[in-house]
Tab-separated table of C-alpha atoms and ligand atoms in Angstrom:
chain	number	residue	atom	x	y	z
Y	1	UNK	CA	9.812	12.209	-5.733
Y	2	UNK	CA	9.194	8.680	-4.584
Y	3	UNK	CA	10.858	5.685	-6.110
Y	4	UNK	CA	8.362	3.852	-8.254
Y	5	UNK	CA	10.374	1.804	-10.703
Y	6	UNK	CA	7.438	1.169	-12.960
Y	7	UNK	CA	6.387	4.791	-13.223
Y	8	UNK	CA	9.958	5.778	-13.887
Y	9	UNK	CA	10.289	3.375	-16.801
Y	10	UNK	CA	8.607	5.451	-19.459
Y	11	UNK	CA	5.163	5.803	-17.900
Y	12	UNK	CA	3.561	9.165	-18.153
Y	13	UNK	CA	3.322	10.806	-14.748
Y	14	UNK	CA	0.608	13.330	-13.990
Y	15	UNK	CA	1.056	15.211	-10.770
Y	16	UNK	CA	-1.816	16.709	-8.784
Y	17	UNK	CA	-1.269	19.711	-6.544
Y	18	UNK	CA	-3.498	18.711	-3.659
Y	19	UNK	CA	-5.847	16.048	-2.290
Y	20	UNK	CA	-8.948	17.665	-3.776
Y	21	UNK	CA	-7.525	17.554	-7.305
Y	22	UNK	CA	-6.294	14.010	-6.858
Y	23	UNK	CA	-9.569	12.739	-5.396
Y	24	UNK	CA	-11.518	14.458	-8.149
Y	25	UNK	CA	-9.294	12.875	-10.800
Y	26	UNK	CA	-10.159	9.345	-9.703
Y	27	UNK	CA	-13.936	9.807	-9.594
Y	28	UNK	CA	-15.482	7.716	-12.400
Y	29	UNK	CA	-12.028	6.378	-13.357
Y	30	UNK	CA	-12.196	4.026	-16.338
Y	31	UNK	CA	-8.502	3.664	-17.097
Y	32	UNK	CA	-8.637	-0.130	-16.866
Y	33	UNK	CA	-11.127	-2.991	-17.075
Y	34	UNK	CA	-11.553	-3.231	-13.277
Y	35	UNK	CA	-13.942	-0.288	-13.520
Y	36	UNK	CA	-16.503	-2.587	-15.132
Y	37	UNK	CA	-16.846	-4.903	-12.143
Y	38	UNK	CA	-16.179	-2.654	-9.148
Y	39	UNK	CA	-18.854	-1.473	-6.733
Y	40	UNK	CA	-16.717	1.287	-5.243
Y	41	UNK	CA	-13.322	2.848	-5.830
Y	42	UNK	CA	-11.197	2.182	-2.740
Y	43	UNK	CA	-8.992	5.249	-2.779
Y	44	UNK	CA	-7.206	5.204	0.586
Y	45	UNK	CA	-7.742	6.075	4.197
Y	46	UNK	CA	-6.006	7.458	7.247
Y	47	UNK	CA	-3.829	10.377	8.213
Y	48	UNK	CA	-3.025	12.443	5.158
Y	49	UNK	CA	0.377	13.473	6.499
Y	50	UNK	CA	1.258	10.213	8.201
Y	51	UNK	CA	4.883	9.245	8.778
Y	52	UNK	CA	4.021	5.613	8.112
Y	53	UNK	CA	2.107	4.445	5.052
Y	54	UNK	CA	0.892	0.929	4.260
Y	55	UNK	CA	0.445	-0.303	0.708
Y	56	UNK	CA	-1.533	-3.440	-0.081
Y	57	UNK	CA	-2.482	-5.165	-3.319
Y	58	UNK	CA	-6.065	-4.274	-4.116
Y	59	UNK	CA	-9.523	-4.255	-2.559
Y	60	UNK	CA	-11.285	-7.515	-1.747
Y	61	UNK	CA	-15.033	-8.067	-1.494
Y	62	UNK	CA	-15.585	-6.243	1.811
Y	63	UNK	CA	-13.453	-3.308	0.725
Y	64	UNK	CA	-15.300	-3.121	-2.610
Y	65	UNK	CA	-18.625	-2.943	-0.745
Y	66	UNK	CA	-17.496	-0.347	1.789
Y	67	UNK	CA	-15.011	1.690	-0.257
Y	68	UNK	CA	-12.411	1.429	2.527
Y	69	UNK	CA	-9.135	-0.537	2.391
Y	70	UNK	CA	-8.405	-3.481	4.689
Y	71	UNK	CA	-11.770	-3.837	6.413
Y	72	UNK	CA	-12.173	-7.577	5.738
Y	73	UNK	CA	-10.674	-10.520	7.650
Y	74	UNK	CA	-7.102	-9.805	6.542
Y	75	UNK	CA	-7.486	-6.146	7.471
Y	76	UNK	CA	-8.875	-6.976	10.890
Y	77	UNK	CA	-5.891	-9.201	11.572
Y	78	UNK	CA	-3.546	-6.444	10.439
Y	79	UNK	CA	-5.314	-3.910	12.664
Y	80	UNK	CA	-4.864	-6.204	15.668
Y	81	UNK	CA	-1.131	-6.465	15.013
Y	82	UNK	CA	-0.827	-2.689	14.731
Y	83	UNK	CA	-2.877	-2.132	17.882
Y	84	UNK	CA	-0.640	-4.608	19.713
Y	85	UNK	CA	2.336	-2.474	18.787
Y	86	UNK	CA	0.643	0.757	19.820
Y	87	UNK	CA	0.047	2.071	16.310
Y	88	UNK	CA	-3.499	3.283	15.754
Y	89	UNK	CA	-4.951	2.723	12.298
Y	90	UNK	CA	-5.968	6.398	12.170
Y	91	UNK	CA	-2.324	7.465	12.543
Y	92	UNK	CA	-1.118	5.745	9.370
Y	93	UNK	CA	-2.191	6.144	5.743
Y	94	UNK	CA	-3.412	3.008	3.961
Y	95	UNK	CA	-3.689	2.511	0.196
Y	96	UNK	CA	-3.432	-0.200	-2.432
Y	97	UNK	CA	-1.667	-0.750	-5.751
Y	98	UNK	CA	-5.033	-0.923	-7.543
Y	99	UNK	CA	-8.066	0.990	-6.324
Y	100	UNK	CA	-10.707	-1.324	-7.759
Y	101	UNK	CA	-11.352	-4.955	-6.854
Y	102	UNK	CA	-9.917	-7.535	-9.244
Y	103	UNK	CA	-12.613	-10.178	-9.954
Y	104	UNK	CA	-12.458	-13.126	-7.524
Y	105	UNK	CA	-9.644	-11.283	-5.724
Y	106	UNK	CA	-7.086	-12.322	-8.332
Y	107	UNK	CA	-3.700	-10.611	-8.475
Y	108	UNK	CA	-3.952	-7.326	-10.431
Y	109	UNK	CA	-2.692	-7.669	-13.989
Y	110	UNK	CA	0.212	-5.537	-15.191
Y	111	UNK	CA	-1.918	-3.201	-17.289
Y	112	UNK	CA	-4.277	-2.632	-14.324
Y	113	UNK	CA	-1.433	-1.835	-11.948
Y	114	UNK	CA	0.194	0.440	-14.497
Y	115	UNK	CA	-3.043	2.322	-15.115
Y	116	UNK	CA	-3.484	2.871	-11.363
Y	117	UNK	CA	0.033	3.604	-10.132
Y	118	UNK	CA	-0.177	7.286	-10.950
Y	119	UNK	CA	-2.756	7.665	-8.164
Y	120	UNK	CA	-0.586	5.904	-5.615
Y	121	UNK	CA	2.451	7.881	-6.620
Y	122	UNK	CA	0.522	11.092	-6.014
Y	123	UNK	CA	-0.723	9.773	-2.685
Y	124	UNK	CA	2.880	9.138	-1.612
Y	125	UNK	CA	3.952	12.597	-2.751
Y	126	UNK	CA	1.127	14.233	-0.767
Y	127	UNK	CA	1.466	12.102	2.380
Y	128	UNK	CA	5.283	12.333	2.404
Y	129	UNK	CA	5.753	9.240	4.586
Y	130	UNK	CA	9.107	8.409	6.120
Y	131	UNK	CA	8.336	4.692	6.023
Y	132	UNK	CA	6.230	2.632	3.612
Y	133	UNK	CA	5.251	-0.890	4.620
Y	134	UNK	CA	4.828	-2.999	1.483
Y	135	UNK	CA	2.203	-5.632	2.201
Y	136	UNK	CA	3.011	-8.582	-0.019
Y	137	UNK	CA	4.557	-9.333	-3.362
Y	138	UNK	CA	2.297	-7.171	-5.548
Y	139	UNK	CA	3.112	-4.037	-3.559
Y	140	UNK	CA	6.830	-4.859	-3.507
Y	141	UNK	CA	7.145	-5.633	-7.226
Y	142	UNK	CA	5.098	-2.696	-8.432
Y	143	UNK	CA	6.881	-0.186	-6.270
Y	144	UNK	CA	10.461	-1.449	-6.120
Y	145	UNK	CA	10.700	-3.498	-9.301
Y	146	UNK	CA	9.868	-6.919	-10.729
Y	147	UNK	CA	13.219	-8.338	-9.663
Y	148	UNK	CA	12.327	-7.991	-5.966
Y	149	UNK	CA	10.913	-11.172	-4.409
Y	150	UNK	CA	8.959	-11.080	-1.153
Y	151	UNK	CA	10.477	-14.269	0.299
Y	152	UNK	CA	14.003	-12.883	-0.012
Y	153	UNK	CA	13.239	-9.230	0.736
Y	154	UNK	CA	10.754	-9.447	3.603
Y	155	UNK	CA	11.994	-7.983	6.845
Y	156	UNK	CA	14.836	-6.072	5.162
Y	157	UNK	CA	14.861	-2.323	4.654
Y	158	UNK	CA	15.054	-0.929	1.141
Y	159	UNK	CA	15.920	2.754	0.887
Y	160	UNK	CA	15.027	4.702	-2.226
Y	161	UNK	CA	15.030	8.433	-2.640
Y	162	UNK	CA	14.634	9.257	1.028
Y	163	UNK	CA	11.873	6.750	1.778
Y	164	UNK	CA	12.400	3.581	3.798
Y	165	UNK	CA	10.458	0.593	2.513
Y	166	UNK	CA	9.774	-2.478	4.654
Y	167	UNK	CA	8.440	-5.418	2.649
Y	168	UNK	CA	6.454	-7.948	4.654
Y	169	UNK	CA	3.802	-10.606	4.157
Y	170	UNK	CA	0.387	-9.626	2.916
Y	171	UNK	CA	-2.062	-10.000	5.856
Y	172	UNK	CA	-4.132	-12.496	3.814
Y	173	UNK	CA	-1.101	-14.811	3.772
Y	174	UNK	CA	-1.198	-14.852	7.588
Y	175	UNK	CA	-4.690	-16.294	7.479
Y	176	UNK	CA	-3.355	-19.243	5.474
Y	177	UNK	CA	-0.046	-19.785	7.284
Y	178	UNK	CA	0.355	-19.344	11.050
Y	179	UNK	CA	4.174	-19.204	10.812
Y	180	UNK	CA	4.004	-16.046	8.772
Y	181	UNK	CA	2.271	-14.279	11.663
Y	182	UNK	CA	5.496	-14.423	13.687
Y	183	UNK	CA	7.522	-12.902	10.846
Y	184	UNK	CA	4.871	-10.269	10.167
Y	185	UNK	CA	4.919	-9.266	13.829
Y	186	UNK	CA	8.722	-9.132	13.805
Y	187	UNK	CA	8.708	-6.913	10.697
Y	188	UNK	CA	6.176	-4.515	12.205
Y	189	UNK	CA	8.201	-4.348	15.420
Y	190	UNK	CA	11.208	-3.363	13.332
Y	191	UNK	CA	9.094	-0.646	11.685
Y	192	UNK	CA	8.191	0.755	15.101
Y	193	UNK	CA	11.827	0.574	16.262
Y	194	UNK	CA	13.076	2.352	13.157
Y	195	UNK	CA	10.352	4.958	13.387
Y	196	UNK	CA	11.314	5.770	16.976
Y	197	UNK	CA	14.916	6.077	15.805
Y	198	UNK	CA	14.274	8.426	12.868
Y	199	UNK	CA	11.335	10.537	13.965
Y	200	UNK	CA	12.146	14.099	14.879
A	1	LIG	N1	-6.142	-6.865	0.499
A	1	LIG	C1	-5.476	-5.798	0.014
A	1	LIG	O1	-4.398	-5.918	-0.562
A	1	LIG	N2	-6.022	-4.611	0.195
A	1	LIG	C2	-7.168	-4.416	0.807
A	1	LIG	O2	-7.600	-3.282	0.922
A	1	LIG	C3	-7.846	-5.547	1.306
A	1	LIG	C4	-7.313	-6.755	1.142
């Protein structure tokens, strides 16, 4: 089982046996108010048994239109960084804390994240990644706990229940602050180094 502090604190957890069941369960989801404004559910993409998984915050406008995570400007920047390190996008699995776009790209509210986390938890159980890269504060806090802050934790490994978590900046933050690009790159390089070390 993966370490999701929030889900472990009294939230009901429903487990799905396979991808078909899980994907079916999210069709027409109306567990939170984001369903009213979304164009598409952005479920996740990539290799379904990837060793490395990336978790972002929630879909933006481009993702909402296309139904695919990280296809906008921030995603393109992230892809470039991964390509530079020799990691193809198709070889990782990419998902978000919430699967529907928050209006005006605001941070997902607690009730929205809580309603959606069961899907992500199932995705992690099915993918069985060795490493999860937490892209930004929303991913870090919802997965590891509210007490974790991205400024302090970024670039440092967190190990929980057999999964290694690497918190780093959200790619959108790199668009606003050039200095963060250097740290983001450094964190991804550490992910690659660690992966080479632990892969069998
Ligand atoms: N930002 C995210 O957190 N996720 C996406 O899919 C796109 C932008």
